[in-house]
CSV table of C-alpha atoms in Angstrom, one decimal:
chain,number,residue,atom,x,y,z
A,524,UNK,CA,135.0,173.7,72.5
A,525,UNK,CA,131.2,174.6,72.7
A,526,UNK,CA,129.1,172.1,73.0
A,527,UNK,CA,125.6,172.3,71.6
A,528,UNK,CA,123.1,169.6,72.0
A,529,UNK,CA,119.8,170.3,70.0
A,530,UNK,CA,116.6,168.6,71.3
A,531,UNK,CA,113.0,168.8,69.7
A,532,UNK,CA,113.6,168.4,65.8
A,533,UNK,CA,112.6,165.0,64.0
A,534,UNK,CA,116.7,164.9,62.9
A,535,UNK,CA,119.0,165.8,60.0
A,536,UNK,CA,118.4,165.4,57.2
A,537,UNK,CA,115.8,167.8,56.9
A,538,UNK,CA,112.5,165.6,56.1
A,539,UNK,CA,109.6,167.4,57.7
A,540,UNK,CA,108.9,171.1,59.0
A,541,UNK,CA,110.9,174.3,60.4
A,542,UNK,CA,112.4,172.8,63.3
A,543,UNK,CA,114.0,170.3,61.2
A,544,UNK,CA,115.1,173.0,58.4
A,545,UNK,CA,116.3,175.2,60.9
A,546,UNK,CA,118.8,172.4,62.5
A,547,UNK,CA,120.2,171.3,58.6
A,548,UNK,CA,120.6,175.0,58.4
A,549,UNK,CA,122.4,176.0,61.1
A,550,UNK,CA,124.8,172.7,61.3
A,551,UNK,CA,125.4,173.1,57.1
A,552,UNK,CA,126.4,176.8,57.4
A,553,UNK,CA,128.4,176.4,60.5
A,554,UNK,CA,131.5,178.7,60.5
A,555,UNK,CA,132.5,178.5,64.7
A,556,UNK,CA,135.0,175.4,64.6
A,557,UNK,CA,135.1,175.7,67.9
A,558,UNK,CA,131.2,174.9,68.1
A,559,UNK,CA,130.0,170.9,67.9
A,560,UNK,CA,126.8,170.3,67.4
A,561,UNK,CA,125.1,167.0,68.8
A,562,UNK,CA,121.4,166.5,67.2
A,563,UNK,CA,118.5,163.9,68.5
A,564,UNK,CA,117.1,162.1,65.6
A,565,UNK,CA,113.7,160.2,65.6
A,566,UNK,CA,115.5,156.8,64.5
A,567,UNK,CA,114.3,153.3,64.4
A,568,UNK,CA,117.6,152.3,66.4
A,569,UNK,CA,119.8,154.1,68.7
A,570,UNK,CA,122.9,154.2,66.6
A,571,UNK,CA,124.4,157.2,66.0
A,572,UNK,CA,126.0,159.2,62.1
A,573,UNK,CA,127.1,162.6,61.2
A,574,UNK,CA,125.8,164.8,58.7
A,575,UNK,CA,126.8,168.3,58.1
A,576,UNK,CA,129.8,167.8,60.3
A,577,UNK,CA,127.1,167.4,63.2
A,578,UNK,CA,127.3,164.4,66.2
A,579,UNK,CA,123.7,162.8,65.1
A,580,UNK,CA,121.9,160.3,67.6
A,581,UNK,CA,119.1,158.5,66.9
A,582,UNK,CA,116.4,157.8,69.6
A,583,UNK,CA,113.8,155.1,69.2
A,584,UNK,CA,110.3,156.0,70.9
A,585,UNK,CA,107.8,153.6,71.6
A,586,UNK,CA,104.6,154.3,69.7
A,587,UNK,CA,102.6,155.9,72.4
A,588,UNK,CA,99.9,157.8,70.3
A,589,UNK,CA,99.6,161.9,70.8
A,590,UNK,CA,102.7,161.7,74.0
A,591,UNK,CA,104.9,160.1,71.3
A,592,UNK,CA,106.8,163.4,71.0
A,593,UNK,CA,106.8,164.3,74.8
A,594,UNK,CA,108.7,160.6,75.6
A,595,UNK,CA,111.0,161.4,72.3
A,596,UNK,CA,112.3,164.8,74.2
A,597,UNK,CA,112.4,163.4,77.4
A,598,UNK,CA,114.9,160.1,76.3
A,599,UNK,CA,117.1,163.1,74.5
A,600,UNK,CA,117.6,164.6,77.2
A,601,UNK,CA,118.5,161.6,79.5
A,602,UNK,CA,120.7,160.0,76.3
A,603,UNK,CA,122.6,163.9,76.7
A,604,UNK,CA,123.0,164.2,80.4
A,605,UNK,CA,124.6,160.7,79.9
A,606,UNK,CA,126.6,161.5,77.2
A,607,UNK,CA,127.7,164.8,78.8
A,608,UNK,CA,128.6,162.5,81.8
A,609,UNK,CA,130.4,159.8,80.2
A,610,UNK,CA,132.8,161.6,77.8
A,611,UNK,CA,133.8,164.3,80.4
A,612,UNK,CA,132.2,167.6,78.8
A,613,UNK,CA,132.3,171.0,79.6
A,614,UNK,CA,130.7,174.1,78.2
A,615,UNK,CA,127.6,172.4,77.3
A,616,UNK,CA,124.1,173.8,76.0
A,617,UNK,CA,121.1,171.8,76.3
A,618,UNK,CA,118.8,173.2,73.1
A,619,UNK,CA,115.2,172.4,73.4
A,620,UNK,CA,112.9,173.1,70.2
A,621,UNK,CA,109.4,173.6,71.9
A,622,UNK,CA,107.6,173.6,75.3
A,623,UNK,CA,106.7,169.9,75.2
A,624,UNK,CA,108.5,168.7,78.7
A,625,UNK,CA,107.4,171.3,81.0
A,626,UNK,CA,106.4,168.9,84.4
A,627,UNK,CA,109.5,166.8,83.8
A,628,UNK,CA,112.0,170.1,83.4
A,629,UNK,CA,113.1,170.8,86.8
A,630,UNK,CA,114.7,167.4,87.4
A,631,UNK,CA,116.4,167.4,84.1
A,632,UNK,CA,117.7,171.7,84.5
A,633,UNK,CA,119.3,170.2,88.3
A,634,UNK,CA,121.0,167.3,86.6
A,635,UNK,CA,122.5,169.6,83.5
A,636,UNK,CA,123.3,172.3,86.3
A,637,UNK,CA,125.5,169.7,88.3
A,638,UNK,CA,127.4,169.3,85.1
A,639,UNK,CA,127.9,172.8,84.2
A,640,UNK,CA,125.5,172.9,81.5
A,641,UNK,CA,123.2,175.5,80.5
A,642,UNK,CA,119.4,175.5,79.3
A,643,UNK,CA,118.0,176.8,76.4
A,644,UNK,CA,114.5,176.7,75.3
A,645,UNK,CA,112.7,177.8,71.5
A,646,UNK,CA,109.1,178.2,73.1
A,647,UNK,CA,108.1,177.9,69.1
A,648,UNK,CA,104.6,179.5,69.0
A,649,UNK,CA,101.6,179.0,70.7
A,650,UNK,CA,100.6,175.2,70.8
A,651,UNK,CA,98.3,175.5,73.5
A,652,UNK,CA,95.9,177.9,71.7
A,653,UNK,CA,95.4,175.5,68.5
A,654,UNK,CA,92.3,174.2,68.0
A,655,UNK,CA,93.2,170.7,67.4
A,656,UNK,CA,93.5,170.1,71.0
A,657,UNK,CA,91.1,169.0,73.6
A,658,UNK,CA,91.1,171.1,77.2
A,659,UNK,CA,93.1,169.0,78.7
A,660,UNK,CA,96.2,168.6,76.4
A,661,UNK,CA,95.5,172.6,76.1
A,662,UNK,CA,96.2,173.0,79.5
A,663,UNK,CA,99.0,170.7,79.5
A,664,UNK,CA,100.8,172.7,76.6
A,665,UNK,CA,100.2,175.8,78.7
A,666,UNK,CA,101.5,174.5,82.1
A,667,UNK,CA,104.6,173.1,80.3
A,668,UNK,CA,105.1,175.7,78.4
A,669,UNK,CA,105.3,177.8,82.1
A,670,UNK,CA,107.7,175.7,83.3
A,671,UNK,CA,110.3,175.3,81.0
A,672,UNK,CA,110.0,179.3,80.8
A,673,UNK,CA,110.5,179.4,84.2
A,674,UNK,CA,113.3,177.2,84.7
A,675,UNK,CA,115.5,177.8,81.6
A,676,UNK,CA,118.5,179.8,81.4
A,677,UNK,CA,117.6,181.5,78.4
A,678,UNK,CA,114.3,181.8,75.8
A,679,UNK,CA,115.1,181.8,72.2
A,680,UNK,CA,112.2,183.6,70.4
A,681,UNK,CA,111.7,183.6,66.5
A,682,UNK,CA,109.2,185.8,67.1
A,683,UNK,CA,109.3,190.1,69.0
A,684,UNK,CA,105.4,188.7,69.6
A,685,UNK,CA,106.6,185.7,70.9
A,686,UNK,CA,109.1,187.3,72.8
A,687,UNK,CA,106.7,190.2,74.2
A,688,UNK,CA,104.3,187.4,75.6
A,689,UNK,CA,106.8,185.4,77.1
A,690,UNK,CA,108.1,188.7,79.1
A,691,UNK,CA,104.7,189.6,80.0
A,692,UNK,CA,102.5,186.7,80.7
A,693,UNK,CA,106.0,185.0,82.7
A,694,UNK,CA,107.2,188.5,84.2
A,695,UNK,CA,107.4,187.0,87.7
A,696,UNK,CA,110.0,184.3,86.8
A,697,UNK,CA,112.1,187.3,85.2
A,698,UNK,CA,112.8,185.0,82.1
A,699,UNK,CA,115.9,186.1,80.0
A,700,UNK,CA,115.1,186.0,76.4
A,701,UNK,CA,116.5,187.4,73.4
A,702,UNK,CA,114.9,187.4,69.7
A,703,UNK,CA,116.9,185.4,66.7
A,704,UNK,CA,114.4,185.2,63.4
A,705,UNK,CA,113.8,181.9,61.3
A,706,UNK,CA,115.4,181.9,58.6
A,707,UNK,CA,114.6,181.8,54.4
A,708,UNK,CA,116.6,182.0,51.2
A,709,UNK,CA,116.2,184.2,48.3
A,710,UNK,CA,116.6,182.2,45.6
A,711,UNK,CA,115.0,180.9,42.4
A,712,UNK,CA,114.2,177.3,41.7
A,713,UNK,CA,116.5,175.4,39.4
A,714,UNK,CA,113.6,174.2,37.3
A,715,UNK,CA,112.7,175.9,34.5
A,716,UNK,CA,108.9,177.1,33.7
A,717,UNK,CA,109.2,174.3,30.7
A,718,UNK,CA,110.0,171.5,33.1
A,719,UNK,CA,108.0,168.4,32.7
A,720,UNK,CA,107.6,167.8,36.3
A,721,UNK,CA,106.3,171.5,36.8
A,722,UNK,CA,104.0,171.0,33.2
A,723,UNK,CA,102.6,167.7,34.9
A,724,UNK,CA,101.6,169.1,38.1
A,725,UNK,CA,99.6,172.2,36.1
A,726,UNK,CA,98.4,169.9,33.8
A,727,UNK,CA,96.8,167.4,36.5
A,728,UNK,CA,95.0,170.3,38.2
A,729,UNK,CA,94.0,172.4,35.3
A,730,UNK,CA,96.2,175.5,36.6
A,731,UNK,CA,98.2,178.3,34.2
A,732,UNK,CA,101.3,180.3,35.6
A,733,UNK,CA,100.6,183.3,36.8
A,734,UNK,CA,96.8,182.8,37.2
A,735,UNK,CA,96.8,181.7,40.9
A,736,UNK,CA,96.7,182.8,44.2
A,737,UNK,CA,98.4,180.0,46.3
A,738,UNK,CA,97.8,178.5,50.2
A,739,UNK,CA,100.5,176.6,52.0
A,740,UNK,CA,100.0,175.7,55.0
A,741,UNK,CA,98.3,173.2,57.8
A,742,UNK,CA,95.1,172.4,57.4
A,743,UNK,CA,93.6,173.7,60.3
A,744,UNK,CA,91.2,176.4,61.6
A,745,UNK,CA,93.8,178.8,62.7
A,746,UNK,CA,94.7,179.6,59.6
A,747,UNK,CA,91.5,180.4,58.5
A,748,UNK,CA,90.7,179.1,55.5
A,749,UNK,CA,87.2,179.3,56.0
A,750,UNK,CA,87.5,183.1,56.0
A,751,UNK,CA,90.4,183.0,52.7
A,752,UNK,CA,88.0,180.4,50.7
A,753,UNK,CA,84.5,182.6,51.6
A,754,UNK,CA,85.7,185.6,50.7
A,755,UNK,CA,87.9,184.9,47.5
A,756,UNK,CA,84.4,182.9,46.3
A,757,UNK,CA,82.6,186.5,46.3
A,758,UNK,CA,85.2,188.1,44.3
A,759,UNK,CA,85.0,187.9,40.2
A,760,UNK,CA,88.6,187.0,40.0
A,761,UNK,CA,89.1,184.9,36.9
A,762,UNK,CA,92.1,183.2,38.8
A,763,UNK,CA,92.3,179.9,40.8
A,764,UNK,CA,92.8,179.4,44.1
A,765,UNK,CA,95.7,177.1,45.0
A,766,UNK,CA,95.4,175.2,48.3
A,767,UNK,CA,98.7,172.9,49.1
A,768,UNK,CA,98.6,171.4,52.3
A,769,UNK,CA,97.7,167.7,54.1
A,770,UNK,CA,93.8,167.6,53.5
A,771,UNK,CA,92.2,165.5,55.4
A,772,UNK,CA,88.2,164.5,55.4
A,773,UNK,CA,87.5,165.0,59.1
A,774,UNK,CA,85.2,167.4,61.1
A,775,UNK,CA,87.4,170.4,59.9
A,776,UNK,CA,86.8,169.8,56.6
A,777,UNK,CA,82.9,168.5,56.4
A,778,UNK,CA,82.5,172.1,58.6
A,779,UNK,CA,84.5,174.4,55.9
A,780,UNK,CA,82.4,171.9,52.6
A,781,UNK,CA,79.0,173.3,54.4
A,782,UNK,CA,79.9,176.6,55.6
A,783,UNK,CA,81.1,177.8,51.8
A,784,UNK,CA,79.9,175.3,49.9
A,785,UNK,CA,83.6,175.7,48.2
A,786,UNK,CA,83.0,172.5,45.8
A,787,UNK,CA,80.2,174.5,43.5
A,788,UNK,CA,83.2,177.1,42.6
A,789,UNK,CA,85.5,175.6,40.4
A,790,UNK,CA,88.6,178.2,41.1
A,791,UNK,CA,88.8,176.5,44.6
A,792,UNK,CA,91.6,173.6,44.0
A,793,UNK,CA,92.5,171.6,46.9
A,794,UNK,CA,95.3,170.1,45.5
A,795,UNK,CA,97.0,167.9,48.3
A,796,UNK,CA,100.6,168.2,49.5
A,797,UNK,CA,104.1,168.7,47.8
A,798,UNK,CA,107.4,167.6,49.4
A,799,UNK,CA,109.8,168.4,46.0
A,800,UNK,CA,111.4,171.5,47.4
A,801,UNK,CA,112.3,172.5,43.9
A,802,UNK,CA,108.4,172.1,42.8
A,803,UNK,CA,107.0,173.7,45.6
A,804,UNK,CA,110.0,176.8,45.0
A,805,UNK,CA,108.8,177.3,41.3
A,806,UNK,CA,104.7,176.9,42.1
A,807,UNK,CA,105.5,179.5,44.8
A,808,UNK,CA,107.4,181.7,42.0
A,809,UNK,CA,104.7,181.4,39.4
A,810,UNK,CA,101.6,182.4,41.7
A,811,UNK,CA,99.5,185.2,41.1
A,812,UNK,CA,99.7,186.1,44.6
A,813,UNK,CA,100.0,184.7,47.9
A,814,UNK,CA,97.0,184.4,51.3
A,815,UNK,CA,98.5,183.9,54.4
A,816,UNK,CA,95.8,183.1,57.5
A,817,UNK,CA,98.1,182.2,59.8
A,818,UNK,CA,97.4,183.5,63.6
A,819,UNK,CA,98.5,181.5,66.0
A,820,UNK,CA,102.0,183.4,66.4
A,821,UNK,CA,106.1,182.9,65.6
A,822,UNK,CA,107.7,183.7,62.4
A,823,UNK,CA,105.9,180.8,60.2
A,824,UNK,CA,108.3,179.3,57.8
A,825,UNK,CA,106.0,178.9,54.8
A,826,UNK,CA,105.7,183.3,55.2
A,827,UNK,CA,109.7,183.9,54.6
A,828,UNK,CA,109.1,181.6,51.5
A,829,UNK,CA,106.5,183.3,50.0
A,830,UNK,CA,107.8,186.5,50.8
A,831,UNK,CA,111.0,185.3,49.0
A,832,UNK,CA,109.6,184.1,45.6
A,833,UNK,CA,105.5,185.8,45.5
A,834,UNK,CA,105.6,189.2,44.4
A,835,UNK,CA,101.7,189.9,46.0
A,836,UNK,CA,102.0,188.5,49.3
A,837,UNK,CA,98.5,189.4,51.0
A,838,UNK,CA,98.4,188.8,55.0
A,839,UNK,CA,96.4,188.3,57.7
A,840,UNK,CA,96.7,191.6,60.0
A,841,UNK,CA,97.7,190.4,63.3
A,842,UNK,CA,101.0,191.5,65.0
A,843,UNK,CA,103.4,188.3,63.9
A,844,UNK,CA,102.5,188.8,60.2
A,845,UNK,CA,103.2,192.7,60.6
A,846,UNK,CA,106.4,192.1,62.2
A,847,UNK,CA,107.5,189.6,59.2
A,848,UNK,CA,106.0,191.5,56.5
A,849,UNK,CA,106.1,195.0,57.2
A,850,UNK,CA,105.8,197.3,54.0
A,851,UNK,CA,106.7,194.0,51.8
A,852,UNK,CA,102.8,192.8,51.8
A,853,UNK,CA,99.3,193.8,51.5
A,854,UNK,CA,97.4,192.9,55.2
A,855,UNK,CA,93.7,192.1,55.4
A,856,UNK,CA,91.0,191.6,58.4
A,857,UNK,CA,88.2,189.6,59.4
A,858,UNK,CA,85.7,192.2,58.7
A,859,UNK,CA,83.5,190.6,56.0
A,860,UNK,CA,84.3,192.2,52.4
A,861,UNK,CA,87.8,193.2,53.1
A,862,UNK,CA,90.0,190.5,51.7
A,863,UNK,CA,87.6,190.6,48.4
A,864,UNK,CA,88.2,194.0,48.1
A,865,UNK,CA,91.8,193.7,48.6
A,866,UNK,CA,91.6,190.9,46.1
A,867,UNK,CA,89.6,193.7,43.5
A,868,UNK,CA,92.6,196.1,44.2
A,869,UNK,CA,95.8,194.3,43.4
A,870,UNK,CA,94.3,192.5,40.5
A,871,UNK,CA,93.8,196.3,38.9
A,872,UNK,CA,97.6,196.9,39.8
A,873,UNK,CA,100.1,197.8,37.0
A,874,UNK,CA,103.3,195.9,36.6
A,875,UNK,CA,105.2,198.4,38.1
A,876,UNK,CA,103.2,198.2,41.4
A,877,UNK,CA,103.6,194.6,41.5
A,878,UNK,CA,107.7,194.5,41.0
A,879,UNK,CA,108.1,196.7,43.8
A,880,UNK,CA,106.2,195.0,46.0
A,881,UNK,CA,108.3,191.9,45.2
A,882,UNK,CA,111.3,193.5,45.8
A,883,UNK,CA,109.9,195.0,49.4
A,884,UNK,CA,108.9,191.4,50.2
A,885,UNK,CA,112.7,190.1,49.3
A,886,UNK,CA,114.5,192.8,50.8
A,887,UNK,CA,112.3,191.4,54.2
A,888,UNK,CA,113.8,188.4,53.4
A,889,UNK,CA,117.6,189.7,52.6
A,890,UNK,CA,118.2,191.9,55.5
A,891,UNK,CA,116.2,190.4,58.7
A,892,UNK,CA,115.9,186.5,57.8
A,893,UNK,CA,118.5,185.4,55.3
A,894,UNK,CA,119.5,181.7,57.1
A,895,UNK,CA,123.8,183.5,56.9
A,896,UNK,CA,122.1,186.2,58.7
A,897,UNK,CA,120.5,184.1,61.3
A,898,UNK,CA,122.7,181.2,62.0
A,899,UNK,CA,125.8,183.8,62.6
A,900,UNK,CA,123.2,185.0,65.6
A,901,UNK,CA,123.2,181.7,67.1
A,902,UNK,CA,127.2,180.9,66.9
A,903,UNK,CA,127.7,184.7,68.3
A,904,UNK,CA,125.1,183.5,71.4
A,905,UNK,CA,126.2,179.9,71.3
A,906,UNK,CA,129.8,181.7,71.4
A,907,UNK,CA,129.3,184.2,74.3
């Protein structure tokens, strides 16, 4: 028996973002029965359920502010090593979702290697580049981020970019990696276009099916809003811009209100957040098209959705959007007039045009990230 023990997602049930879908993923289409997998929960106890035949174990965290997440890892792994210890195991894997426990690593990788346990690290993308940060938690993200490279058995990358940096900027710990995708499913939303929960939602914000270009995403600099918002506002488009994501009136914001004056245009709808999966599936279905700003690197969940239920999915050109998309999207640049152009162009496509590119951007989804595709990766590596 395998023993997996995943360390970094908020828990299962998935409730939040892609670490969290990823895990319900993986543990719901499990086929290995000789794989069991033991998940750390964010819990307001420490007792422990299964769901999706998965081992899960909660771990209350005091509230410590911004290290919150660092502390949660860091008891995981203890509550682990001691569970490993206790009940005897062999053939363990220690999964960690994200570089957040670099400085602490080494003592943890000795105790796991005295048990006969392995290490695995997701490096996710590249936290220590976002702008949210101040120096000094950047260059705590990047020193952690070294270590756990350096002292892990193996690198799990969603991303080739990903996995590319981490062989080149690390080359002198050798690192072993290996690339296994995110993952996304192609398939349509049970609601129906007549569905009063859909009708409400385009009633409140004044929107029409089909006459939208849609944003999901963070709301933060790195994925350039600024740059989507000022240059959809100098195109003539008679269609909306959708923005979903967790708006907040802070410095981000007050900088974007002055720098496009985005408020004066009436196309530009901020329209807050949506957590109904079903909801967000059919709003995602029924856009115009899709802008995707995204730069700061992996294979971003909220792409593989649009690219499985947009038909114009129009990204920003940088290497982990290329490798995602390839010939299934439309990719614009920074220079000043190209994404209005762009915009000009695919709104004077025919039908035709606009079907295949739909089925392009599925057929990304179907043969390189379908979630049967991806979790058979991981039980063939958990496996070997």
């Amino acid at each position: 028996m395998k023993h997996i023990f995943i360390i970094g997602s908020k828990g299962i049930p998935a409730k939040y973002g892609g670490f969290e879908t990823f895990v319900d993923e993986l543990t719901k289409r499990k086929k290995n029965s000789e794989i069991t997998y033991h998940v750390s929960c964010m819990g307001e106890n420490n007792d422990e359920h299964y769901y999706n035949g998965a081992r899960c174990f909660n771990i209350k965290v005091p509230n410590v502010g911004s290290a919150k997440a660092v502390l949660y890892d860091l008891l995981s792994i203890q509550e682990s090593i001691k569970y490993i210890k206790e009940n005897n195991l062999s053939n363990c894997i220690v999964y960690v979702l994200a570089c957040r426990v670099g400085p602490f690593f080494s003592k943890f990788k000795k105790e796991l290697e005295d048990l006969g346990a392995k290490v695995w690290v997701n490096p996710d993308g590249h936290e220590w580049k976002r702008s949210k940060w101040n120096y000094w938690i950047k260059r705590y993200w990047k020193l952690s981020e070294r270590l756990m490279v350096k002292h892990a058995d193996l690198i799990i990358c969603d991303s080739k970019g990903i996995e590319s940096y981490i062989t080149q900027e690390y080359h002198k710990y050798n690192p072993k990696t290996t690339f296994i995708a995110y993952g996304a499913d192609v398939s349509l939303s049970p609601l129906e276009e007549s569905d009063e929960k859909l009708l409400n939602w385009f009633q409140n914000f004044g929107i029409n099916s089909n006459e939208y270009y849609l944003i999901v995403g963070r709301f933060v600099p790195e994925n350039n809003y600024e740059l989507i918002i000022r240059e959809f506002m100098k195109t003539q488009s008679k269609k909306d811009l959708v923005i979903i994501s967790n708006i907040e009136q802070n410095d981000f914001y007050n900088n974007l209100l002055q720098n496009t004056n985005f408020k004066l245009d009436k196309r530009i709808k901020f329209v807050g957040t949506v957590y109904d999966q079903d909801l967000l599936k059919k709003i995602r279905e029924l856009a115009f098209g899709y802008f995707h700003g995204h730069e700061v690197g992996g294979t971003n969940p909220s792409l593989l959705e649009a690219l499985a239920s947009t038909k114009i999915n129009l990204l920003l050109d940088v290497v982990f959007n290329k490798e995602v998309g390839s010939s299934g999207a439309i990719y614009f640049t920074k220079e000043e007039g190209n994404l209005a152009s762009i915009v000009k162009s695919v709104e004077e496509l025919q039908t035709e045009d606009i079907n295949n590119l739909g089925i392009k951007a599925q057929n990304r989804i179907l043969n390189e990230y379908s979630w049967d595709k991806i979790v058979s990766e991981y039980e063939k590596k958990f496996s070997f």
